Coordinates of N, CA and C in Angstrom, one line a residue:
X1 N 311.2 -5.0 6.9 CA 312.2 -5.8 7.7 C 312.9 -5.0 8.8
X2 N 312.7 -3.5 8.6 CA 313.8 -2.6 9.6 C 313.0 -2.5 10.5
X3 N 311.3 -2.3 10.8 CA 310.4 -2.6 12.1 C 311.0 -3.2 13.0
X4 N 310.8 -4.7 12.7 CA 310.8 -5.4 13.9 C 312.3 -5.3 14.6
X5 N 313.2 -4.9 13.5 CA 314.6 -4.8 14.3 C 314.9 -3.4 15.1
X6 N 313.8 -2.6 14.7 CA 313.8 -1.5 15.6 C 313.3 -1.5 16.7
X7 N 311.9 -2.2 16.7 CA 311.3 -2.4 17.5 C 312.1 -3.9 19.3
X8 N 313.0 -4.3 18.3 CA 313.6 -5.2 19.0 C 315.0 -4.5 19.8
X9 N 315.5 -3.5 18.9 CA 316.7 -3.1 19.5 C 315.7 -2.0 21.1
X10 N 314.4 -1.1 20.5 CA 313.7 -0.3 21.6 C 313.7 -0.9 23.1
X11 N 312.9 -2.4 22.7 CA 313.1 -3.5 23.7 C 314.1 -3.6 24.3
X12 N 315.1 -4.0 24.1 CA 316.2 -4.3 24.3 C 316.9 -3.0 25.4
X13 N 316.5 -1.7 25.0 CA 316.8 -0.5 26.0 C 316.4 -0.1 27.1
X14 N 314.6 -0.4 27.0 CA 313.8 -0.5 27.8 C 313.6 -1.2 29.1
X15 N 313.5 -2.6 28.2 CA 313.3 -3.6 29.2 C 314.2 -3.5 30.7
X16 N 315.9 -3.4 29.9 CA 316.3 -3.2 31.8 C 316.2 -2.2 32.4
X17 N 315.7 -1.2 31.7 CA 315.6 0.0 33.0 C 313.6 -0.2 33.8
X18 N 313.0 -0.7 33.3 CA 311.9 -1.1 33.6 C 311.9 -2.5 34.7
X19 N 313.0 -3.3 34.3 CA 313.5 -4.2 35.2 C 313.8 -4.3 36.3
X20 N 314.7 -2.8 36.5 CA 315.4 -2.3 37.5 C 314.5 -1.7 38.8
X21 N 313.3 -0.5 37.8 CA 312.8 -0.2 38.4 C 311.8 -1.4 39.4
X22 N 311.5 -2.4 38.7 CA 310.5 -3.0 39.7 C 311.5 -4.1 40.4
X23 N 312.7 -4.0 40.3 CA 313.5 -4.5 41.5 C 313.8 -3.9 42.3
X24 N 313.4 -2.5 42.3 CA 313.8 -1.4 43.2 C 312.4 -1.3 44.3
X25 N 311.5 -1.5 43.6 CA 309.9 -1.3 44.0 C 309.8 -2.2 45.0
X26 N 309.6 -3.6 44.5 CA 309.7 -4.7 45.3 C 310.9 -4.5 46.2
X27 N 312.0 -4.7 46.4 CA 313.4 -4.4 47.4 C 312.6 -3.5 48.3
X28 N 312.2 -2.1 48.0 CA 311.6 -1.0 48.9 C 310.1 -1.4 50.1
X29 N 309.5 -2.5 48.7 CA 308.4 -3.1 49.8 C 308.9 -4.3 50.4
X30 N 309.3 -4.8 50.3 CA 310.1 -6.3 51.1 C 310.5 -5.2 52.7
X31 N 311.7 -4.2 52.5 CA 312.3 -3.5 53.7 C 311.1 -3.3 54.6
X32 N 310.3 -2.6 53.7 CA 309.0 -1.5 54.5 C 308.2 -3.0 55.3
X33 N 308.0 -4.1 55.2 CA 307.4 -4.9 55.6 C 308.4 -5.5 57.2
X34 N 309.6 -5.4 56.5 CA 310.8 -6.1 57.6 C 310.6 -5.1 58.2
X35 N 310.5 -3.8 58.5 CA 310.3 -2.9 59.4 C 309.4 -3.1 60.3
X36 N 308.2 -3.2 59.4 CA 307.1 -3.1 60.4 C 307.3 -4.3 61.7
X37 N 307.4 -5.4 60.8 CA 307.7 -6.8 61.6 C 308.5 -6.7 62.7
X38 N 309.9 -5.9 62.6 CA 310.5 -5.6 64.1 C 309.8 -4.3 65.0
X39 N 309.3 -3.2 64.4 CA 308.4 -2.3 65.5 C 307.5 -3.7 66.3
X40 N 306.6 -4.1 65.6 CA 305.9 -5.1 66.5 C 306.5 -6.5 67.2

Protein backbone atom coordinates (compact mmCIF):
# COMPACT_ATOMS: atom_id res chain seq x y z
CA UNK A 1 0.00 0.00 0.00
CA UNK A 2 3.17 2.49 0.76
CA UNK A 3 4.28 2.06 -3.31
CA UNK A 4 1.75 3.67 -4.90
CA UNK A 5 1.66 6.48 -2.33
CA UNK A 6 5.25 6.99 -2.87
CA UNK A 7 5.18 6.74 -6.10
CA UNK A 8 2.23 9.32 -6.12
CA UNK A 9 3.76 11.84 -3.70
CA UNK A 10 7.44 11.33 -6.46
CA UNK A 11 4.76 12.47 -9.10
CA UNK A 12 3.51 15.02 -7.50
CA UNK A 13 7.30 16.76 -7.19
CA UNK A 14 8.22 15.99 -10.47
CA UNK A 15 5.57 16.75 -12.54
CA UNK A 16 5.76 20.67 -11.93
CA UNK A 17 9.28 21.13 -12.46
CA UNK A 18 9.08 19.05 -15.75
CA UNK A 19 6.04 21.35 -16.48
CA UNK A 20 7.83 24.32 -16.05
CA UNK A 21 10.54 23.27 -18.01
CA UNK A 22 8.55 22.66 -21.19
CA UNK A 23 6.80 26.00 -20.64
CA UNK A 24 9.97 27.51 -20.71
CA UNK A 25 11.05 25.53 -23.96
CA UNK A 26 7.97 26.30 -25.82
CA UNK A 27 7.93 30.30 -24.47
CA UNK A 28 11.82 30.30 -25.84
CA UNK A 29 10.56 28.78 -29.24
CA UNK A 30 7.37 30.84 -29.76
CA UNK A 31 10.07 34.25 -29.05
CA UNK A 32 12.78 32.65 -31.48
CA UNK A 33 10.03 32.35 -34.20
CA UNK A 34 8.48 36.16 -33.38
CA UNK A 35 12.05 37.21 -34.04
CA UNK A 36 12.64 35.76 -37.10
CA UNK A 37 9.11 37.07 -38.42
CA UNK A 38 10.22 40.80 -37.71
CA UNK A 39 13.97 40.45 -39.22
CA UNK A 40 11.95 39.45 -42.38
Amino acid sequence: MSLPILLYKMKALIAPKVFKKAINIIFLMIRQKEKKTIRN
